[in-house]
Short mmCIF file of C-alpha atoms in Angstrom, two decimals:
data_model
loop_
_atom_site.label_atom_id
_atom_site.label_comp_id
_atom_site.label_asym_id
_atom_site.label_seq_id
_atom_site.Cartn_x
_atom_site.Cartn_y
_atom_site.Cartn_z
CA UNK A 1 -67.55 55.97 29.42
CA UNK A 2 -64.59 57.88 31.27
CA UNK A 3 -63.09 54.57 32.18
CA UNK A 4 -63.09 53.60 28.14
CA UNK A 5 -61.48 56.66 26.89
CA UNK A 6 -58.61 57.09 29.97
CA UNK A 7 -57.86 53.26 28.78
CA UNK A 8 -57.83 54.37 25.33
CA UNK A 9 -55.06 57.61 26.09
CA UNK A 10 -53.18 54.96 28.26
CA UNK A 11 -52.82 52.67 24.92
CA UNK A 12 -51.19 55.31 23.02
CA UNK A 13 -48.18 55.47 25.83
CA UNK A 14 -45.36 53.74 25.29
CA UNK A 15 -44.51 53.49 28.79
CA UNK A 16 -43.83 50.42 31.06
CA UNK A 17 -47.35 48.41 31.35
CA UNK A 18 -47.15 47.91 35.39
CA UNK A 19 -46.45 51.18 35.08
CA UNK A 20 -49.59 52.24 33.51
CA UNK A 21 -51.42 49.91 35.02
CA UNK A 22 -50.33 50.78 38.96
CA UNK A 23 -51.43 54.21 37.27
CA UNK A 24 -54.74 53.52 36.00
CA UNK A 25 -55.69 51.30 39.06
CA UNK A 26 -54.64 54.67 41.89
CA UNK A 27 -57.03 56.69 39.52
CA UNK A 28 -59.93 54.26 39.27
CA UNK A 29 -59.36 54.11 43.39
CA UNK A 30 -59.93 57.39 43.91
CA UNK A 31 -62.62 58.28 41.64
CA UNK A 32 -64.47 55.49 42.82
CA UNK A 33 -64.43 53.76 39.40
CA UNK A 34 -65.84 57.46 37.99
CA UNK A 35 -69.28 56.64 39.23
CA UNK A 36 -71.46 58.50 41.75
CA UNK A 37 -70.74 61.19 43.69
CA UNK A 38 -66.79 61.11 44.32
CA UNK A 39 -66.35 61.35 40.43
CA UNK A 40 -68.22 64.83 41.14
CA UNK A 41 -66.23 65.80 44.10
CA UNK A 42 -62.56 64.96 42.86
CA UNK A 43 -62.47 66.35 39.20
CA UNK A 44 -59.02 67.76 39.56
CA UNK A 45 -58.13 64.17 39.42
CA UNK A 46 -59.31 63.49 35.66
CA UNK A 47 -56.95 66.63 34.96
CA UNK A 48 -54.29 65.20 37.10
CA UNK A 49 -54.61 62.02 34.75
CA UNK A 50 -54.76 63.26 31.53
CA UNK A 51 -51.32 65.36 32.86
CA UNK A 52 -50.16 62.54 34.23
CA UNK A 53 -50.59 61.11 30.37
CA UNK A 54 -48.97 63.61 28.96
CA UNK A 55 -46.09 63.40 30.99
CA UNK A 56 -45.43 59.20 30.24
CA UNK A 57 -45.78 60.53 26.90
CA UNK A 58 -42.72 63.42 26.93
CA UNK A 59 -41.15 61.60 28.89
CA UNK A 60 -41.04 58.86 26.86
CA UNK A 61 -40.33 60.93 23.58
CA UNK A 62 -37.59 62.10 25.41
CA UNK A 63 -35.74 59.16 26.63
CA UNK A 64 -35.81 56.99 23.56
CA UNK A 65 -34.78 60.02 21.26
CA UNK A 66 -31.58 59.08 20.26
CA UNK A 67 -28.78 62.10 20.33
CA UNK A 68 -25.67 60.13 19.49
CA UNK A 69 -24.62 56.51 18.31
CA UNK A 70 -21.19 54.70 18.95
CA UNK A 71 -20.33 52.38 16.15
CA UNK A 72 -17.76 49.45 17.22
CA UNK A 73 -16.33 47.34 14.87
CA UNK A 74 -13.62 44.40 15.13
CA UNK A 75 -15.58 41.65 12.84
CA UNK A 76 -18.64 41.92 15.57
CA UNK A 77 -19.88 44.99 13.97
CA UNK A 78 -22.51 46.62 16.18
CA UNK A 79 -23.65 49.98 17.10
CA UNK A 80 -25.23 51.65 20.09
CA UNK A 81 -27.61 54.39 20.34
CA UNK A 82 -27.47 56.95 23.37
CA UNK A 83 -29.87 59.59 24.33
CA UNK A 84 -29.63 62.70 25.87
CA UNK A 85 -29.34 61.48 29.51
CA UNK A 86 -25.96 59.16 28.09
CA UNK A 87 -28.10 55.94 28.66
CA UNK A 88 -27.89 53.59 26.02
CA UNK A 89 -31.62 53.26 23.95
CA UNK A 90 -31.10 50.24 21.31
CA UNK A 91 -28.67 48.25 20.13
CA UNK A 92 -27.91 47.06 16.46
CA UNK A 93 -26.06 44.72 14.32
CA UNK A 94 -24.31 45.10 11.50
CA UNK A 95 -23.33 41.67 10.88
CA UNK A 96 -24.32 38.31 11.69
CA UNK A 97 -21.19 38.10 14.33
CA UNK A 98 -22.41 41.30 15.29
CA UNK A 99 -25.99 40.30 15.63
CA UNK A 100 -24.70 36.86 17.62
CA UNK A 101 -23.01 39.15 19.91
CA UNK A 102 -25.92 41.51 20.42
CA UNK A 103 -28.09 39.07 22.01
CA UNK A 104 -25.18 37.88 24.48
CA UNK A 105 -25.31 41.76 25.71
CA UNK A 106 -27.34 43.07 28.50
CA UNK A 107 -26.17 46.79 28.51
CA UNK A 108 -30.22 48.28 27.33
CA UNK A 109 -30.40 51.93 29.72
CA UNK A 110 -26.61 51.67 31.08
CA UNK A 111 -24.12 54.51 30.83
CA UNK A 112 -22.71 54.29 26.86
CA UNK A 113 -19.22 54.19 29.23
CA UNK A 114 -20.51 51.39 31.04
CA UNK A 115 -21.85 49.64 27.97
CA UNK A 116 -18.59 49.93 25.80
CA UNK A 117 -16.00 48.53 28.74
CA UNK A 118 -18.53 45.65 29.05
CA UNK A 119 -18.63 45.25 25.46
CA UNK A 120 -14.65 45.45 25.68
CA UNK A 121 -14.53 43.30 28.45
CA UNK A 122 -16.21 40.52 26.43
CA UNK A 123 -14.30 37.20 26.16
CA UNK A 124 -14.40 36.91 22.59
CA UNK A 125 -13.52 40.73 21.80
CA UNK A 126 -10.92 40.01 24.27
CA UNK A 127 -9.79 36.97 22.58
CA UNK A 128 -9.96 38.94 19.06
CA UNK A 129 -7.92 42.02 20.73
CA UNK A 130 -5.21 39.30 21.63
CA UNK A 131 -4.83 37.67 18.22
CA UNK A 132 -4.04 41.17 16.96
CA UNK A 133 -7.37 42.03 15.36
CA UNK A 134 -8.13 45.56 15.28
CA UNK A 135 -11.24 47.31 17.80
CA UNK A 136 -12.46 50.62 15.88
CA UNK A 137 -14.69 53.01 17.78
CA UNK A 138 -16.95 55.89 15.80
CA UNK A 139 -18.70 58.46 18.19
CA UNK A 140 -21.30 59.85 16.08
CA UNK A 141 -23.61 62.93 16.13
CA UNK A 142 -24.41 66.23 15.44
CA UNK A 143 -24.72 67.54 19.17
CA UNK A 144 -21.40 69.27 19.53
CA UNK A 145 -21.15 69.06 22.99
CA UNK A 146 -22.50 65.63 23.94
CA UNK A 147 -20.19 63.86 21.04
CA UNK A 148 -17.18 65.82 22.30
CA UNK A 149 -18.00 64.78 25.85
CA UNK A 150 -18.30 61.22 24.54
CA UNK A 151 -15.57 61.40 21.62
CA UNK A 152 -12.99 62.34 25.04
CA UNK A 153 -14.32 59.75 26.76
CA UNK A 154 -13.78 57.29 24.69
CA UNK A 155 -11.03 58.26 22.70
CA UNK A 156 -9.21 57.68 26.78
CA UNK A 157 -10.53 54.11 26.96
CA UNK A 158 -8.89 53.35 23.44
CA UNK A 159 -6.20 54.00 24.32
CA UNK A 160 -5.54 52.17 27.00
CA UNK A 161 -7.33 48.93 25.26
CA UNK A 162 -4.56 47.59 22.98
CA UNK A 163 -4.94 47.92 18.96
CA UNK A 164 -8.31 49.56 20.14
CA UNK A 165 -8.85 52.96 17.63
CA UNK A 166 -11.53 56.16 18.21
CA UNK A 167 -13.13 58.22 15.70
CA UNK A 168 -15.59 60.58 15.16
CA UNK A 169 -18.17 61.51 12.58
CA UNK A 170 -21.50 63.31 11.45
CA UNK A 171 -24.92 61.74 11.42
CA UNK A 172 -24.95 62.29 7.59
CA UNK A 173 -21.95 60.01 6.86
CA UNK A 174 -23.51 57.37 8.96
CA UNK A 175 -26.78 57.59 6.92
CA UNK A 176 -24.35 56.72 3.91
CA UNK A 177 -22.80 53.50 5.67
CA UNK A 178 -25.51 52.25 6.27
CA UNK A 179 -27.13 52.93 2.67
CA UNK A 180 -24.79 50.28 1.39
CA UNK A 181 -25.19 48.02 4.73
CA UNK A 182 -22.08 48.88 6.83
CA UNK A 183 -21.54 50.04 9.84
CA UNK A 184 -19.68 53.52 9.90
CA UNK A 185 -16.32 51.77 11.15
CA UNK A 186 -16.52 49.20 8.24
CA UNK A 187 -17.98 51.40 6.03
CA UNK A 188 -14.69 54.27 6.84
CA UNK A 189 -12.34 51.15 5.89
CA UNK A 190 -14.08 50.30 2.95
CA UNK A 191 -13.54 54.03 1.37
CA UNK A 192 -9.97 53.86 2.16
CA UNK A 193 -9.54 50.60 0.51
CA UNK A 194 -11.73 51.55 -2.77
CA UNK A 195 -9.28 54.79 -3.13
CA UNK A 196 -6.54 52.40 -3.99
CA UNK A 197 -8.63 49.60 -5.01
CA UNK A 198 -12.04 50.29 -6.54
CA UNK A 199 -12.85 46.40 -7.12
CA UNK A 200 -13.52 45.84 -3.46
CA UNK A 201 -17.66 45.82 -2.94
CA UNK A 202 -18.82 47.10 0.22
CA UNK A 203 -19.87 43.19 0.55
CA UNK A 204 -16.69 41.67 0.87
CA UNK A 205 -15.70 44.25 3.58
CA UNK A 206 -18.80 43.26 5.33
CA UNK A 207 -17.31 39.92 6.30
CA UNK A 208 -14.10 40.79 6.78
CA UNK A 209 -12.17 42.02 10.21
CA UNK A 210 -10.86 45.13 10.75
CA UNK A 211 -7.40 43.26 10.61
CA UNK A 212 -8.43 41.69 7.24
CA UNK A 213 -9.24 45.19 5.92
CA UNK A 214 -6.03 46.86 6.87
CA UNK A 215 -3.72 44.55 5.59
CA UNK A 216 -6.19 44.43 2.11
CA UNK A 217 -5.67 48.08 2.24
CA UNK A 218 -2.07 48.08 2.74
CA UNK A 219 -1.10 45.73 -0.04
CA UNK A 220 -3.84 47.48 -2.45
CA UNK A 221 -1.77 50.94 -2.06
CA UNK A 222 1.96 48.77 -1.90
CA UNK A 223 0.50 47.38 -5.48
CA UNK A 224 -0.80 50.57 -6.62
CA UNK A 225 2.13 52.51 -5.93
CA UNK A 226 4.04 49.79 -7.65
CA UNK A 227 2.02 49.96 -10.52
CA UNK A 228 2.95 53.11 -10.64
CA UNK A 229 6.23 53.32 -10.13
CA UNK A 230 6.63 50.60 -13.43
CA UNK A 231 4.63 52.85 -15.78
CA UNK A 232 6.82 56.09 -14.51
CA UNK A 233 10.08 54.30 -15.16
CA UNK A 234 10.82 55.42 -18.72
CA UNK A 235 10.43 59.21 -17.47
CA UNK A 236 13.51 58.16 -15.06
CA UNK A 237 15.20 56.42 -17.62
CA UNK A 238 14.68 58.49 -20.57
CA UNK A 239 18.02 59.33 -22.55
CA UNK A 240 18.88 60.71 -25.96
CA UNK A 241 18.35 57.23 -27.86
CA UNK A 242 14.59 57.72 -26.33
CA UNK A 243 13.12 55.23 -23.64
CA UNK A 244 11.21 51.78 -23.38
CA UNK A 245 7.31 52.42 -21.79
CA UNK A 246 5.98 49.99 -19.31
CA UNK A 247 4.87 47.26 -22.25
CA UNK A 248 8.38 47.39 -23.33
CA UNK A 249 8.15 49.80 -26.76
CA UNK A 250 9.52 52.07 -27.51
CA UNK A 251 9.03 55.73 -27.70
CA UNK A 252 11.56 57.26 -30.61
CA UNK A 253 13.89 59.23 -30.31
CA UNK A 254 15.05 62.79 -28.99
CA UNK A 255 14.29 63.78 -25.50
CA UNK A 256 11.45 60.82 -25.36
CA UNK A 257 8.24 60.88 -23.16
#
């Protein structure tokens, strides 16, 4: 009956299985399987397991909490989790480049420092970095001190990675990226182009670089401003015979409009 129910708390831990099991197998070894007399003599034991339990348990809670997530994005779009010891707890994709290059990584429990100059050091980010495509890095996170610590961090290795970027943001813009399916580095681009061009979806930006996005960016605000400059050109031309609006009418006379 004791046997049954330790199995039964050991189920609920999401700890390593030898783990439990080298666990489980000490305690059944010294309690004599919990039969007879030694069960009697060595009850501190069954305490010493069920603390033992509750220990896999917040430990466990602890180490896959995650405290902090590092979006990168370059068309790979893919983004780390960290917990509170800096160790990195999942990683996820954001794209189907990014999900392709997830499953070439084996960076699960290294140092987020560690993770990202392996993730760097990759031959086809490095190949990307070299046509000119553009790396962004978002530190995110609501614990001041760890995503300064890692924001600094970072921020260092950008800059010595060429047309490699660092940001920062708060856990509640994330939530909005990814909302619309974006990572926070796509999903930053895509707000910047929709400000100049608000007939970009968050779809197309999906499948586009970070390259791709600038340069849609860029000639969204040179055609916007142009746009503008066109309808604004009567006020600059304006005299006392009045002044000829963008579709070429007029606008009487006077001082004009």
């Amino acid at each position: 009956m004791m046997n049954e129910k330790l199995k039964a708390s050991f189920d609920l831990v999401e700890a390593d299985d030898k783990l439990k099991e080298s666990t489980l197998s000490f305690i059944k070894k010294q309690t004599n399987g919990y039969t007879g007399k030694k069960a009697v003599i060595y009850p501190y034991l069954i305490a010493a397991a069920a603390c033992l339990i509750l220990l896999l348990v917040g430990g466990n809670i602890l180490y896959f909490s995650p405290t902090a997530e590092i979006s990168m994005d370059i068309n790979p779009s893919i983004q780390l989790s960290i917990n509170r010891f800096d160790r990195v707890i999942s990683v996820e994709a954001h794209n189907d480049d990014g999900k392709s290059l997830a499953e070439s990584l084996d960076i699960m429990h290294q140092n987020y420092g560690d993770a990202v100059d392996n993730i760097i050091k990759e031959e086809k980010i490095q190949n990307l970095l070299s046509d000119n495509e553009e790396l962004t890095i978002t530190v995110v996170g609501n614990d001041d001190a760890q995503t300064d610590r890692v924001f600094a961090e970072l921020e260092a290795t950008a800059k010595e990675q060429k047309n490699t970027y660092c940001y920062r943001a708060k856990t509640e813009e994330v939530e909005k990226a990814h909302e619309v399916g974006l990572s926070y580095g796509k999903y930053r681009a895509y707000l910047e182009v929709s400000a100049v061009n608000p007939e970009i979806t968050a779809e197309q930006i999906k499948g586009m670089t970070m390259r791709e996005i600038r340069e849609l960016m860029n000639s969204s605000a040179e055609g916007s401003e142009s746009h503008k400059n066109n309808n604004n050109g009567c006020l600059n031309n304006c005299n006392g015979n009045g002044c000829t609006n963008a579709n070429g009418q007029g606008n009487g006379q006077g001082n004009g409009r």
